[in-house]
Amino acid sequence: MIKREQAVQEIKGWIVDEAAAHGLKAIKRTPTAPPNVFPAVFIHEGDDVIVKPSRQKWHGYPAERAVELIIEMWTLEDTDIKALFGQIRNLLFAGKLSNSCGMKELRAYGPFNGGVQGAVCMQIVLALSYTDSGPAAI
């Protein structure tokens, strides 16, 4: 799961590095409240699932794992959310993760208001896949 953490940090770093170019005022990982400044990008992490365990019966590592990552883009209703979505999507796929994690787009949602009056949101759902070497690798 070390590779997962490195990949999420790297993706957040890409967004932070380009925040000024896209006018982002907030970038949060695993937020606990809706945005209060706009535009904002939130990163939500799903559960890790073992896609393919090792053939070694006694400990099951290395295991192929996958996790869903949801990138939410928030802006005000009178702003073009589809432009922000396109910019962030292009940013995510402009480079390659440095730790050999695979990344692909699964689906996208929106635009919708997400329960925040005066705001609009779009989501892109990514799948990260990686090999977990197990507890001995820590």
PDB file of C-alpha atoms in Angstrom:
ATOM      1  CA  MET A   1       0.000   0.000   0.000  1.00  0.00           C
ATOM      2  CA  ILE A   2       3.059   2.211  -0.005  1.00  0.00           C
ATOM      3  CA  LYS A   3       2.767   2.567  -3.777  1.00  0.00           C
ATOM      4  CA  ARG A   4      -0.859   3.649  -3.399  1.00  0.00           C
ATOM      5  CA  GLU A   5       0.101   6.425  -0.977  1.00  0.00           C
ATOM      6  CA  GLN A   6       2.950   7.564  -3.227  1.00  0.00           C
ATOM      7  CA  ALA A   7       0.626   7.654  -6.251  1.00  0.00           C
ATOM      8  CA  VAL A   8      -2.060   9.693  -4.464  1.00  0.00           C
ATOM      9  CA  GLN A   9       0.561  12.148  -3.202  1.00  0.00           C
ATOM     10  CA  GLU A  10       2.000  12.471  -6.692  1.00  0.00           C
ATOM     11  CA  ILE A  11      -1.429  13.109  -8.244  1.00  0.00           C
ATOM     12  CA  LYS A  12      -2.193  15.733  -5.604  1.00  0.00           C
ATOM     13  CA  GLY A  13       1.224  17.278  -6.296  1.00  0.00           C
ATOM     14  CA  TRP A  14       0.407  17.595 -10.011  1.00  0.00           C
ATOM     15  CA  ILE A  15      -2.791  19.461  -9.144  1.00  0.00           C
ATOM     16  CA  VAL A  16      -1.068  21.686  -6.559  1.00  0.00           C
ATOM     17  CA  ASP A  17       1.675  22.565  -9.049  1.00  0.00           C
ATOM     18  CA  GLU A  18      -0.936  23.769 -11.561  1.00  0.00           C
ATOM     19  CA  ALA A  19      -3.313  25.383  -9.037  1.00  0.00           C
ATOM     20  CA  ALA A  20      -2.427  28.966  -9.970  1.00  0.00           C
ATOM     21  CA  ALA A  21      -2.787  28.283 -13.691  1.00  0.00           C
ATOM     22  CA  HIS A  22      -6.341  27.014 -13.133  1.00  0.00           C
ATOM     23  CA  GLY A  23      -7.285  29.536 -10.428  1.00  0.00           C
ATOM     24  CA  LEU A  24      -7.819  26.835  -7.792  1.00  0.00           C
ATOM     25  CA  LYS A  25      -8.375  28.173  -4.295  1.00  0.00           C
ATOM     26  CA  ALA A  26      -8.576  24.841  -2.454  1.00  0.00           C
ATOM     27  CA  ILE A  27      -7.180  21.350  -2.980  1.00  0.00           C
ATOM     28  CA  LYS A  28      -8.083  18.817  -0.309  1.00  0.00           C
ATOM     29  CA  ARG A  29      -7.481  15.142   0.123  1.00  0.00           C
ATOM     30  CA  THR A  30     -10.244  13.219   1.908  1.00  0.00           C
ATOM     31  CA  PRO A  31     -12.268  16.329   2.810  1.00  0.00           C
ATOM     32  CA  THR A  32     -14.676  16.271   5.731  1.00  0.00           C
ATOM     33  CA  ALA A  33     -16.925  19.143   4.639  1.00  0.00           C
ATOM     34  CA  PRO A  34     -18.218  20.639   1.383  1.00  0.00           C
ATOM     35  CA  PRO A  35     -16.114  23.356  -0.229  1.00  0.00           C
ATOM     36  CA  ASN A  36     -16.429  26.929   1.034  1.00  0.00           C
ATOM     37  CA  VAL A  37     -14.160  28.529  -1.598  1.00  0.00           C
ATOM     38  CA  PHE A  38     -14.303  28.029  -5.354  1.00  0.00           C
ATOM     39  CA  PRO A  39     -12.919  26.654  -7.579  1.00  0.00           C
ATOM     40  CA  ALA A  40     -11.768  23.670  -5.572  1.00  0.00           C
ATOM     41  CA  VAL A  41     -10.558  20.129  -6.193  1.00  0.00           C
ATOM     42  CA  PHE A  42     -11.269  17.315  -3.738  1.00  0.00           C
ATOM     43  CA  ILE A  43      -9.605  13.901  -3.807  1.00  0.00           C
ATOM     44  CA  HIS A  44     -11.552  10.972  -2.336  1.00  0.00           C
ATOM     45  CA  GLU A  45     -10.031   7.510  -1.912  1.00  0.00           C
ATOM     46  CA  GLY A  46     -11.900   4.232  -2.099  1.00  0.00           C
ATOM     47  CA  ASP A  47     -11.073   0.902  -0.513  1.00  0.00           C
ATOM     48  CA  ASP A  48      -8.156  -1.188  -1.670  1.00  0.00           C
ATOM     49  CA  VAL A  49      -9.170  -4.526  -3.115  1.00  0.00           C
ATOM     50  CA  ILE A  50      -6.961  -7.448  -3.959  1.00  0.00           C
ATOM     51  CA  VAL A  51      -7.458  -8.158  -7.641  1.00  0.00           C
ATOM     52  CA  LYS A  52      -5.052 -11.078  -7.817  1.00  0.00           C
ATOM     53  CA  PRO A  53      -3.363 -12.689  -4.799  1.00  0.00           C
ATOM     54  CA  SER A  54       0.003 -14.342  -5.048  1.00  0.00           C
ATOM     55  CA  ARG A  55       0.130 -18.011  -5.913  1.00  0.00           C
ATOM     56  CA  GLN A  56       2.142 -18.608  -2.754  1.00  0.00           C
ATOM     57  CA  LYS A  57      -0.309 -20.165  -0.300  1.00  0.00           C
ATOM     58  CA  TRP A  58       1.433 -19.208   2.900  1.00  0.00           C
ATOM     59  CA  HIS A  59       1.250 -15.437   2.782  1.00  0.00           C
ATOM     60  CA  GLY A  60      -0.401 -14.206  -0.427  1.00  0.00           C
ATOM     61  CA  TYR A  61       2.145 -11.523  -1.361  1.00  0.00           C
ATOM     62  CA  PRO A  62       2.975  -9.912  -3.684  1.00  0.00           C
ATOM     63  CA  ALA A  63      -0.649  -9.146  -4.469  1.00  0.00           C
ATOM     64  CA  GLU A  64      -2.107  -7.097  -7.292  1.00  0.00           C
ATOM     65  CA  ARG A  65      -4.302  -4.387  -5.778  1.00  0.00           C
ATOM     66  CA  ALA A  66      -6.643  -1.729  -7.111  1.00  0.00           C
ATOM     67  CA  VAL A  67      -8.238   1.356  -5.610  1.00  0.00           C
ATOM     68  CA  GLU A  68     -10.719   3.897  -6.948  1.00  0.00           C
ATOM     69  CA  LEU A  69      -9.772   7.543  -6.691  1.00  0.00           C
ATOM     70  CA  ILE A  70     -12.473  10.182  -7.170  1.00  0.00           C
ATOM     71  CA  ILE A  71     -11.335  13.628  -8.246  1.00  0.00           C
ATOM     72  CA  GLU A  72     -14.072  16.231  -7.689  1.00  0.00           C
ATOM     73  CA  MET A  73     -13.943  19.629  -9.340  1.00  0.00           C
ATOM     74  CA  TRP A  74     -16.112  22.326  -7.729  1.00  0.00           C
ATOM     75  CA  THR A  75     -16.940  25.779  -8.996  1.00  0.00           C
ATOM     76  CA  LEU A  76     -19.744  28.335  -8.873  1.00  0.00           C
ATOM     77  CA  GLU A  77     -22.860  27.832 -11.000  1.00  0.00           C
ATOM     78  CA  ASP A  78     -22.078  30.754 -13.292  1.00  0.00           C
ATOM     79  CA  THR A  79     -18.647  29.318 -14.183  1.00  0.00           C
ATOM     80  CA  ASP A  80     -17.906  26.782 -16.923  1.00  0.00           C
ATOM     81  CA  ILE A  81     -17.400  23.559 -14.957  1.00  0.00           C
ATOM     82  CA  LYS A  82     -16.793  21.555 -18.127  1.00  0.00           C
ATOM     83  CA  ALA A  83     -13.728  23.674 -18.922  1.00  0.00           C
ATOM     84  CA  LEU A  84     -12.292  23.052 -15.437  1.00  0.00           C
ATOM     85  CA  PHE A  85     -13.095  19.351 -15.767  1.00  0.00           C
ATOM     86  CA  GLY A  86     -11.266  19.187 -19.093  1.00  0.00           C
ATOM     87  CA  GLN A  87      -8.227  21.021 -17.731  1.00  0.00           C
ATOM     88  CA  ILE A  88      -7.897  18.757 -14.677  1.00  0.00           C
ATOM     89  CA  ARG A  89      -8.531  15.620 -16.749  1.00  0.00           C
ATOM     90  CA  ASN A  90      -5.819  16.637 -19.219  1.00  0.00           C
ATOM     91  CA  LEU A  91      -3.467  17.357 -16.314  1.00  0.00           C
ATOM     92  CA  LEU A  92      -4.044  13.897 -14.830  1.00  0.00           C
ATOM     93  CA  PHE A  93      -3.201  12.114 -18.069  1.00  0.00           C
ATOM     94  CA  ALA A  94      -0.379  14.381 -19.248  1.00  0.00           C
ATOM     95  CA  GLY A  95       2.206  12.474 -17.236  1.00  0.00           C
ATOM     96  CA  LYS A  96       2.891   9.012 -15.929  1.00  0.00           C
ATOM     97  CA  LEU A  97       3.084   7.978 -12.290  1.00  0.00           C
ATOM     98  CA  SER A  98       6.687   7.490 -11.249  1.00  0.00           C
ATOM     99  CA  ASN A  99       6.180   4.398  -9.063  1.00  0.00           C
ATOM    100  CA  SER A 100       4.843   1.984 -11.712  1.00  0.00           C
ATOM    101  CA  CYS A 101       1.207   2.305 -10.630  1.00  0.00           C
ATOM    102  CA  GLY A 102      -1.253   1.992 -13.454  1.00  0.00           C
ATOM    103  CA  MET A 103      -3.945   4.653 -13.803  1.00  0.00           C
ATOM    104  CA  LYS A 104      -7.021   4.662 -16.015  1.00  0.00           C
ATOM    105  CA  GLU A 105     -10.297   6.540 -16.172  1.00  0.00           C
ATOM    106  CA  LEU A 106     -13.324   4.456 -15.199  1.00  0.00           C
ATOM    107  CA  ARG A 107     -16.150   6.965 -15.481  1.00  0.00           C
ATOM    108  CA  ALA A 108     -17.185  10.583 -15.040  1.00  0.00           C
ATOM    109  CA  TYR A 109     -20.210  12.209 -13.419  1.00  0.00           C
ATOM    110  CA  GLY A 110     -21.798  15.601 -13.612  1.00  0.00           C
ATOM    111  CA  PRO A 111     -22.406  18.342 -13.676  1.00  0.00           C
ATOM    112  CA  PHE A 112     -24.505  18.320 -10.476  1.00  0.00           C
ATOM    113  CA  ASN A 113     -24.776  20.623  -7.459  1.00  0.00           C
ATOM    114  CA  GLY A 114     -23.593  18.120  -4.856  1.00  0.00           C
ATOM    115  CA  GLY A 115     -25.916  19.595  -2.255  1.00  0.00           C
ATOM    116  CA  VAL A 116     -24.055  22.917  -2.176  1.00  0.00           C
ATOM    117  CA  GLN A 117     -26.314  25.800  -3.150  1.00  0.00           C
ATOM    118  CA  GLY A 118     -24.832  28.021  -5.851  1.00  0.00           C
ATOM    119  CA  ALA A 119     -22.122  25.482  -6.702  1.00  0.00           C
ATOM    120  CA  VAL A 120     -21.651  22.861  -9.371  1.00  0.00           C
ATOM    121  CA  CYS A 121     -19.461  19.764  -9.334  1.00  0.00           C
ATOM    122  CA  MET A 122     -18.086  17.160 -11.717  1.00  0.00           C
ATOM    123  CA  GLN A 123     -16.251  13.969 -10.838  1.00  0.00           C
ATOM    124  CA  ILE A 124     -13.750  11.792 -12.607  1.00  0.00           C
ATOM    125  CA  VAL A 125     -13.275   8.293 -11.193  1.00  0.00           C
ATOM    126  CA  LEU A 126      -9.836   6.776 -11.664  1.00  0.00           C
ATOM    127  CA  ALA A 127      -8.586   3.256 -11.028  1.00  0.00           C
ATOM    128  CA  LEU A 128      -5.087   2.889  -9.637  1.00  0.00           C
ATOM    129  CA  SER A 129      -3.536  -0.571  -9.877  1.00  0.00           C
ATOM    130  CA  TYR A 130      -0.294  -1.638  -8.261  1.00  0.00           C
ATOM    131  CA  THR A 131       1.638  -4.529  -6.812  1.00  0.00           C
ATOM    132  CA  ASP A 132       1.677  -4.647  -3.015  1.00  0.00           C
ATOM    133  CA  SER A 133       4.788  -6.417  -1.785  1.00  0.00           C
ATOM    134  CA  GLY A 134       3.332  -6.960   1.661  1.00  0.00           C
ATOM    135  CA  PRO A 135       4.347  -6.162   5.226  1.00  0.00           C
ATOM    136  CA  ALA A 136       7.932  -7.330   4.754  1.00  0.00           C
ATOM    137  CA  ALA A 137       8.539  -4.491   2.279  1.00  0.00           C
ATOM    138  CA  ILE A 138       7.888  -1.723   4.849  1.00  0.00           C
TER     139      ILE A 138
END
